[in-house]
Amino acid sequence: MLWVYKMIYIPNGGFKMKKYILLILSIAILFSLTACSSTGKEANGTLSIGVLPDVDSVPIIIADNEGYFKENNLNVEIHLFHSAMDRDAALQSRKIDGAVSDMLAALYGKEGGFNVKITSKTNGSYKLITGKNSYIKNISELACRGIALSKNTVIEYAADSILSYSGVDVSSINKIVIPQIPTRLEMLRNGQVAAAVLPEPMASVAINEGASLLASTDTLGINPGILLFTEDSISTKTSELKKFYKAYNKAVDLLNKEDVKTFADILVQKAGFPEEFKNSPKLVTYEKAALPSEEEFNNINSWMKNNNQIKSEFKYSDVVYDEFVK
């Protein structure tokens, strides 16, 4: 055992030798062993991400499938949800670090005191379609038939935007609340609802089966999809998030270069896309990680306030975090 002797002054007694057990030796050995066990690479961190069965989630699914996260010493746990409600519940219970989401969900979170930040936009598309046997040819005909959608979500925002743009009084439309995306598609197929707002690729699957397209957010220039993370995750997993976006951007390059058919099986298996997607696969043009526009943010903020969904007036800078897309 190693002892250390220290000279201690004793009042009226001069100096006296006192011995201490040197615990520092054990600590030094521990650090030495840790250093020896290192492979020279940074230890793998972990991020847990919630996704939905829509095209916004595709770059994450592909980055994982192609091993791009592992290339960057990052473990990503992907959790597939079929409704925004389930996704948001997982986020608020801290079961996931972040999610493919939308600006409405971010503002709901901030309003409720749940600290989340928008870290980038995603690329998605939402379409208002009618069933093949509904015989609806014009948006104005929906007043007596109703639209299937999910309430207080980006889907409802898309529906209201499309209706307003078309000159239809939003209050005249019966909104049939069906939160689960696959259920909404199935009810449209079976004629249980006359019309629905669906994200891609569910909308294209329905159209390929005979449904009719009435309007799309693409033509309106609406893009409310985002990636968001909790502030806790942003502060404690900064390195992991930088690696995540590096892999995300690499997946975007691949998606825009390869034929969509290359990924069809993977997206059915891992992204929850319907089996029919493989018959006529179609995706959007993806962009590397960037921030959503401030104009879009302000439009959504106003829509939510006008519909009494939030009371606070949020600034773009209150909700958006730009460190990962510079």
CSV table of C-alpha atoms in Angstrom, one decimal:
chain,number,residue,atom,x,y,z
A,1,MET,CA,0.0,0.0,0.0
A,2,LEU,CA,1.3,3.4,-0.9
A,3,TRP,CA,1.4,6.1,1.9
A,4,VAL,CA,1.8,9.8,1.6
A,5,TYR,CA,3.3,11.9,4.4
A,6,LYS,CA,2.3,15.4,4.8
A,7,MET,CA,3.7,18.1,7.1
A,8,ILE,CA,0.9,19.6,9.2
A,9,TYR,CA,1.4,22.6,11.4
A,10,ILE,CA,0.2,22.1,15.0
A,11,PRO,CA,-0.3,25.2,17.0
A,12,ASN,CA,2.3,25.5,19.7
A,13,GLY,CA,3.6,22.2,18.6
A,14,GLY,CA,5.5,22.9,15.5
A,15,PHE,CA,5.1,20.5,12.5
A,16,LYS,CA,4.0,17.0,12.7
A,17,MET,CA,4.1,14.2,10.1
A,18,LYS,CA,0.7,12.8,9.1
A,19,LYS,CA,0.1,9.9,6.7
A,20,TYR,CA,-2.7,9.4,4.2
A,21,ILE,CA,-3.7,6.5,2.1
A,22,LEU,CA,-3.2,7.6,-1.5
A,23,LEU,CA,-6.5,6.8,-3.2
A,24,ILE,CA,-5.3,8.7,-6.2
A,25,LEU,CA,-3.2,5.7,-7.2
A,26,SER,CA,-6.4,3.6,-7.6
A,27,ILE,CA,-8.0,6.4,-9.6
A,28,ALA,CA,-5.0,6.7,-11.9
A,29,ILE,CA,-5.0,2.9,-12.5
A,30,LEU,CA,-8.7,3.1,-13.4
A,31,PHE,CA,-8.2,5.8,-15.9
A,32,SER,CA,-5.2,3.9,-17.3
A,33,LEU,CA,-7.3,0.8,-17.8
A,34,THR,CA,-10.1,2.9,-19.5
A,35,ALA,CA,-7.6,4.5,-21.8
A,36,CYS,CA,-6.1,1.1,-22.7
A,37,SER,CA,-9.5,-0.3,-23.6
A,38,SER,CA,-10.3,2.5,-26.0
A,39,THR,CA,-10.2,1.6,-29.7
A,40,GLY,CA,-9.4,5.1,-30.7
A,41,LYS,CA,-13.0,5.8,-31.8
A,42,GLU,CA,-15.7,7.7,-30.0
A,43,ALA,CA,-18.1,5.5,-28.2
A,44,ASN,CA,-21.5,4.9,-30.0
A,45,GLY,CA,-24.2,7.2,-28.8
A,46,THR,CA,-27.9,6.5,-29.2
A,47,LEU,CA,-30.8,8.5,-30.5
A,48,SER,CA,-34.4,7.3,-30.5
A,49,ILE,CA,-36.6,8.7,-33.3
A,50,GLY,CA,-40.3,8.5,-33.9
A,51,VAL,CA,-41.5,8.2,-37.5
A,52,LEU,CA,-44.9,7.9,-39.3
A,53,PRO,CA,-45.7,5.9,-42.5
A,54,ASP,CA,-45.2,8.9,-44.8
A,55,VAL,CA,-42.6,10.2,-47.2
A,56,ASP,CA,-41.2,12.6,-44.6
A,57,SER,CA,-39.7,9.7,-42.7
A,58,VAL,CA,-38.0,8.0,-45.7
A,59,PRO,CA,-34.5,9.6,-45.4
A,60,ILE,CA,-34.2,8.3,-41.8
A,61,ILE,CA,-35.3,4.8,-42.8
A,62,ILE,CA,-32.9,4.7,-45.7
A,63,ALA,CA,-30.0,6.1,-43.6
A,64,ASP,CA,-30.6,3.3,-41.2
A,65,ASN,CA,-31.0,0.6,-43.8
A,66,GLU,CA,-27.8,1.6,-45.7
A,67,GLY,CA,-25.7,1.7,-42.5
A,68,TYR,CA,-25.1,5.4,-42.6
A,69,PHE,CA,-25.7,5.9,-38.9
A,70,LYS,CA,-23.3,3.1,-38.0
A,71,GLU,CA,-20.7,4.6,-40.3
A,72,ASN,CA,-20.8,7.6,-38.0
A,73,ASN,CA,-20.6,5.6,-34.8
A,74,LEU,CA,-24.3,6.3,-34.0
A,75,ASN,CA,-27.1,4.0,-32.9
A,76,VAL,CA,-30.5,5.1,-34.0
A,77,GLU,CA,-33.6,3.4,-32.6
A,78,ILE,CA,-36.5,4.0,-35.0
A,79,HIS,CA,-40.1,3.8,-33.6
A,80,LEU,CA,-42.9,3.6,-36.1
A,81,PHE,CA,-46.2,5.2,-35.1
A,82,HIS,CA,-49.5,5.2,-37.1
A,83,SER,CA,-50.9,8.4,-35.6
A,84,ALA,CA,-49.6,11.7,-34.5
A,85,MET,CA,-51.3,11.3,-31.2
A,86,ASP,CA,-49.3,8.1,-30.4
A,87,ARG,CA,-46.1,9.7,-31.6
A,88,ASP,CA,-46.6,12.8,-29.4
A,89,ALA,CA,-47.5,10.7,-26.3
A,90,ALA,CA,-44.2,8.9,-26.7
A,91,LEU,CA,-42.3,12.1,-27.1
A,92,GLN,CA,-43.8,13.7,-24.0
A,93,SER,CA,-43.2,10.6,-21.9
A,94,ARG,CA,-39.5,10.8,-23.0
A,95,LYS,CA,-39.6,7.4,-24.7
A,96,ILE,CA,-38.1,9.0,-27.8
A,97,ASP,CA,-35.6,11.9,-28.2
A,98,GLY,CA,-37.3,13.4,-31.3
A,99,ALA,CA,-39.6,12.7,-34.1
A,100,VAL,CA,-40.7,13.3,-37.7
A,101,SER,CA,-43.4,15.8,-36.9
A,102,ASP,CA,-44.9,19.1,-38.0
A,103,MET,CA,-44.9,22.7,-36.8
A,104,LEU,CA,-48.3,22.4,-35.2
A,105,ALA,CA,-47.1,19.7,-32.9
A,106,ALA,CA,-44.1,21.8,-32.0
A,107,LEU,CA,-46.3,24.8,-31.1
A,108,TYR,CA,-48.7,22.6,-29.1
A,109,GLY,CA,-45.7,21.3,-27.2
A,110,LYS,CA,-44.4,24.8,-26.4
A,111,GLU,CA,-47.9,26.0,-25.4
A,112,GLY,CA,-48.1,23.1,-23.0
A,113,GLY,CA,-44.7,23.8,-21.4
A,114,PHE,CA,-43.0,20.8,-23.1
A,115,ASN,CA,-39.7,22.0,-24.4
A,116,VAL,CA,-39.1,21.0,-27.9
A,117,LYS,CA,-37.2,22.6,-30.8
A,118,ILE,CA,-37.6,22.4,-34.5
A,119,THR,CA,-34.2,21.3,-35.9
A,120,SER,CA,-35.0,21.1,-39.6
A,121,LYS,CA,-37.8,20.7,-42.1
A,122,THR,CA,-38.8,17.5,-43.9
A,123,ASN,CA,-40.3,16.9,-47.4
A,124,GLY,CA,-43.8,15.7,-47.5
A,125,SER,CA,-47.1,16.0,-49.4
A,126,TYR,CA,-50.7,16.0,-48.3
A,127,LYS,CA,-53.6,15.4,-50.7
A,128,LEU,CA,-57.4,15.8,-50.6
A,129,ILE,CA,-58.8,12.8,-52.4
A,130,THR,CA,-62.2,11.2,-52.9
A,131,GLY,CA,-63.2,7.6,-53.1
A,132,LYS,CA,-63.6,5.9,-56.5
A,133,ASN,CA,-67.3,5.5,-56.0
A,134,SER,CA,-68.0,8.9,-54.4
A,135,TYR,CA,-68.7,10.7,-57.6
A,136,ILE,CA,-67.4,13.9,-56.1
A,137,LYS,CA,-65.8,16.1,-58.8
A,138,ASN,CA,-65.5,19.4,-57.0
A,139,ILE,CA,-64.4,20.5,-53.6
A,140,SER,CA,-67.6,22.5,-53.1
A,141,GLU,CA,-69.5,19.2,-53.2
A,142,LEU,CA,-67.9,18.1,-49.9
A,143,ALA,CA,-70.1,20.2,-47.7
A,144,CYS,CA,-72.8,17.4,-47.3
A,145,ARG,CA,-70.3,14.5,-47.4
A,146,GLY,CA,-67.5,15.4,-45.0
A,147,ILE,CA,-63.7,14.8,-45.0
A,148,ALA,CA,-61.9,12.2,-43.0
A,149,LEU,CA,-58.9,13.6,-41.2
A,150,SER,CA,-57.0,13.8,-37.9
A,151,LYS,CA,-58.0,16.7,-35.7
A,152,ASN,CA,-55.6,19.3,-34.5
A,153,THR,CA,-52.8,18.1,-36.7
A,154,VAL,CA,-51.0,19.0,-39.9
A,155,ILE,CA,-53.7,17.0,-41.8
A,156,GLU,CA,-56.4,19.4,-40.6
A,157,TYR,CA,-54.2,22.4,-41.3
A,158,ALA,CA,-53.7,21.0,-44.9
A,159,ALA,CA,-57.4,20.5,-45.2
A,160,ASP,CA,-58.3,24.0,-44.1
A,161,SER,CA,-55.7,25.5,-46.3
A,162,ILE,CA,-57.0,23.6,-49.4
A,163,LEU,CA,-60.6,24.6,-48.6
A,164,SER,CA,-59.8,28.2,-48.0
A,165,TYR,CA,-57.7,28.4,-51.2
A,166,SER,CA,-60.6,26.9,-53.1
A,167,GLY,CA,-63.1,29.4,-51.7
A,168,VAL,CA,-65.0,26.9,-49.6
A,169,ASP,CA,-66.2,27.9,-46.1
A,170,VAL,CA,-64.3,25.7,-43.7
A,171,SER,CA,-67.1,25.8,-41.1
A,172,SER,CA,-69.5,24.3,-43.7
A,173,ILE,CA,-67.5,21.0,-43.9
A,174,ASN,CA,-68.1,18.1,-41.6
A,175,LYS,CA,-64.8,16.8,-40.3
A,176,ILE,CA,-64.8,13.1,-39.7
A,177,VAL,CA,-62.0,12.4,-37.2
A,178,ILE,CA,-60.0,9.2,-38.0
A,179,PRO,CA,-56.5,9.6,-36.3
A,180,GLN,CA,-54.9,6.4,-37.7
A,181,ILE,CA,-53.5,6.9,-41.2
A,182,PRO,CA,-53.9,3.3,-42.4
A,183,THR,CA,-57.5,3.2,-41.0
A,184,ARG,CA,-58.3,6.4,-42.9
A,185,LEU,CA,-57.0,4.9,-46.1
A,186,GLU,CA,-59.0,1.7,-45.6
A,187,MET,CA,-62.2,3.5,-44.9
A,188,LEU,CA,-61.8,5.5,-48.1
A,189,ARG,CA,-61.2,2.3,-50.0
A,190,ASN,CA,-64.3,0.7,-48.6
A,191,GLY,CA,-66.5,3.7,-49.3
A,192,GLN,CA,-67.1,4.3,-45.5
A,193,VAL,CA,-66.0,7.9,-46.1
A,194,ALA,CA,-66.4,10.0,-49.3
A,195,ALA,CA,-63.2,12.0,-49.0
A,196,ALA,CA,-60.0,12.1,-46.9
A,197,VAL,CA,-56.8,14.0,-46.5
A,198,LEU,CA,-53.8,11.6,-46.7
A,199,PRO,CA,-50.1,12.0,-46.7
A,200,GLU,CA,-47.9,10.4,-49.3
A,201,PRO,CA,-47.5,7.6,-50.1
A,202,MET,CA,-51.0,6.6,-48.8
A,203,ALA,CA,-52.6,9.2,-51.1
A,204,SER,CA,-50.9,7.8,-54.3
A,205,VAL,CA,-51.9,4.3,-53.3
A,206,ALA,CA,-55.5,5.3,-53.2
A,207,ILE,CA,-55.3,7.2,-56.5
A,208,ASN,CA,-53.7,4.2,-58.2
A,209,GLU,CA,-56.7,2.2,-57.0
A,210,GLY,CA,-59.2,4.6,-58.6
A,211,ALA,CA,-59.6,7.4,-56.1
A,212,SER,CA,-59.6,11.0,-57.5
A,213,LEU,CA,-57.3,13.8,-56.5
A,214,LEU,CA,-59.1,17.1,-55.7
A,215,ALA,CA,-56.2,19.2,-54.4
A,216,SER,CA,-52.7,18.9,-53.0
A,217,THR,CA,-50.5,21.0,-50.7
A,218,ASP,CA,-47.8,20.8,-53.4
A,219,THR,CA,-49.7,23.3,-55.6
A,220,LEU,CA,-50.2,25.6,-52.6
A,221,GLY,CA,-46.5,25.6,-51.6
A,222,ILE,CA,-47.4,24.3,-48.1
A,223,ASN,CA,-44.6,22.4,-46.3
A,224,PRO,CA,-45.3,22.1,-42.6
A,225,GLY,CA,-43.3,18.9,-42.0
A,226,ILE,CA,-40.3,19.1,-39.6
A,227,LEU,CA,-37.9,17.1,-37.4
A,228,LEU,CA,-38.0,18.1,-33.8
A,229,PHE,CA,-36.1,17.1,-30.7
A,230,THR,CA,-36.6,17.7,-27.0
A,231,GLU,CA,-34.4,20.4,-25.5
A,232,ASP,CA,-32.9,17.9,-23.1
A,233,SER,CA,-31.8,15.7,-26.1
A,234,ILE,CA,-30.4,18.7,-27.9
A,235,SER,CA,-28.3,19.7,-24.9
A,236,THR,CA,-27.1,16.2,-23.9
A,237,LYS,CA,-26.8,14.6,-27.3
A,238,THR,CA,-25.3,17.4,-29.5
A,239,SER,CA,-22.6,15.1,-30.9
A,240,GLU,CA,-25.2,12.4,-31.8
A,241,LEU,CA,-27.5,14.9,-33.5
A,242,LYS,CA,-24.6,16.2,-35.7
A,243,LYS,CA,-23.9,12.6,-36.7
A,244,PHE,CA,-27.6,12.0,-37.3
A,245,TYR,CA,-27.8,14.9,-39.8
A,246,LYS,CA,-24.6,13.8,-41.6
A,247,ALA,CA,-26.2,10.4,-42.2
A,248,TYR,CA,-29.5,12.0,-43.1
A,249,ASN,CA,-28.0,14.2,-45.8
A,250,LYS,CA,-26.1,11.2,-47.3
A,251,ALA,CA,-29.4,9.3,-47.5
A,252,VAL,CA,-31.0,12.3,-49.3
A,253,ASP,CA,-28.2,12.2,-51.9
A,254,LEU,CA,-28.9,8.5,-52.4
A,255,LEU,CA,-32.7,8.9,-52.7
A,256,ASN,CA,-32.4,11.5,-55.3
A,257,LYS,CA,-29.9,9.5,-57.4
A,258,GLU,CA,-31.4,6.0,-57.3
A,259,ASP,CA,-34.6,4.6,-58.8
A,260,VAL,CA,-37.5,4.6,-56.3
A,261,LYS,CA,-38.1,0.9,-57.0
A,262,THR,CA,-34.7,0.2,-55.3
A,263,PHE,CA,-36.2,1.1,-51.9
A,264,ALA,CA,-39.8,-0.1,-52.3
A,265,ASP,CA,-39.4,-3.4,-50.3
A,266,ILE,CA,-37.5,-1.6,-47.5
A,267,LEU,CA,-40.2,1.1,-47.2
A,268,VAL,CA,-43.0,-1.5,-47.0
A,269,GLN,CA,-41.1,-3.5,-44.4
A,270,LYS,CA,-39.6,-0.7,-42.2
A,271,ALA,CA,-41.6,2.5,-42.9
A,272,GLY,CA,-45.1,1.0,-42.7
A,273,PHE,CA,-45.9,1.7,-46.3
A,274,PRO,CA,-48.8,-0.4,-47.7
A,275,GLU,CA,-47.9,-3.4,-49.8
A,276,GLU,CA,-49.5,-1.7,-52.8
A,277,PHE,CA,-46.8,0.9,-52.8
A,278,LYS,CA,-44.6,-1.5,-54.6
A,279,ASN,CA,-46.9,-1.6,-57.6
A,280,SER,CA,-46.3,2.0,-58.5
A,281,PRO,CA,-43.7,3.5,-56.1
A,282,LYS,CA,-43.4,7.3,-56.0
A,283,LEU,CA,-41.5,9.6,-53.6
A,284,VAL,CA,-40.9,13.3,-53.4
A,285,THR,CA,-37.7,15.2,-54.3
A,286,TYR,CA,-35.7,15.4,-51.1
A,287,GLU,CA,-33.7,18.3,-49.8
A,288,LYS,CA,-30.7,18.2,-47.5
A,289,ALA,CA,-31.4,19.3,-43.9
A,290,ALA,CA,-32.5,23.0,-43.8
A,291,LEU,CA,-34.7,25.1,-41.7
A,292,PRO,CA,-38.4,25.7,-42.4
A,293,SER,CA,-39.4,29.1,-43.7
A,294,GLU,CA,-40.3,31.8,-41.2
A,295,GLU,CA,-43.4,32.6,-43.4
A,296,GLU,CA,-44.7,29.1,-43.1
A,297,PHE,CA,-44.2,29.1,-39.4
A,298,ASN,CA,-46.0,32.4,-39.0
A,299,ASN,CA,-48.9,31.1,-41.2
A,300,ILE,CA,-49.3,28.1,-39.0
A,301,ASN,CA,-49.0,30.1,-35.8
A,302,SER,CA,-51.8,32.4,-37.0
A,303,TRP,CA,-54.0,29.5,-38.0
A,304,MET,CA,-53.7,27.9,-34.6
A,305,LYS,CA,-54.4,31.1,-32.8
A,306,ASN,CA,-57.4,31.8,-35.0
A,307,ASN,CA,-58.8,28.3,-34.2
A,308,ASN,CA,-58.2,28.7,-30.5
A,309,GLN,CA,-55.7,25.9,-30.5
A,310,ILE,CA,-53.0,28.0,-28.8
A,311,LYS,CA,-53.1,31.2,-26.9
A,312,SER,CA,-49.5,32.3,-26.9
A,313,GLU,CA,-47.8,34.3,-29.7
A,314,PHE,CA,-44.5,32.4,-30.5
A,315,LYS,CA,-41.6,33.8,-32.4
A,316,TYR,CA,-39.7,31.8,-35.0
A,317,SER,CA,-36.6,32.1,-32.8
A,318,ASP,CA,-38.5,30.7,-29.8
A,319,VAL,CA,-39.1,27.3,-31.5
A,320,VAL,CA,-36.4,26.9,-34.1
A,321,TYR,CA,-32.8,25.6,-33.4
A,322,ASP,CA,-30.4,26.1,-36.2
A,323,GLU,CA,-27.1,24.5,-35.0
A,324,PHE,CA,-27.4,21.3,-37.0
A,325,VAL,CA,-28.1,22.7,-40.4
A,326,LYS,CA,-25.4,25.4,-40.7
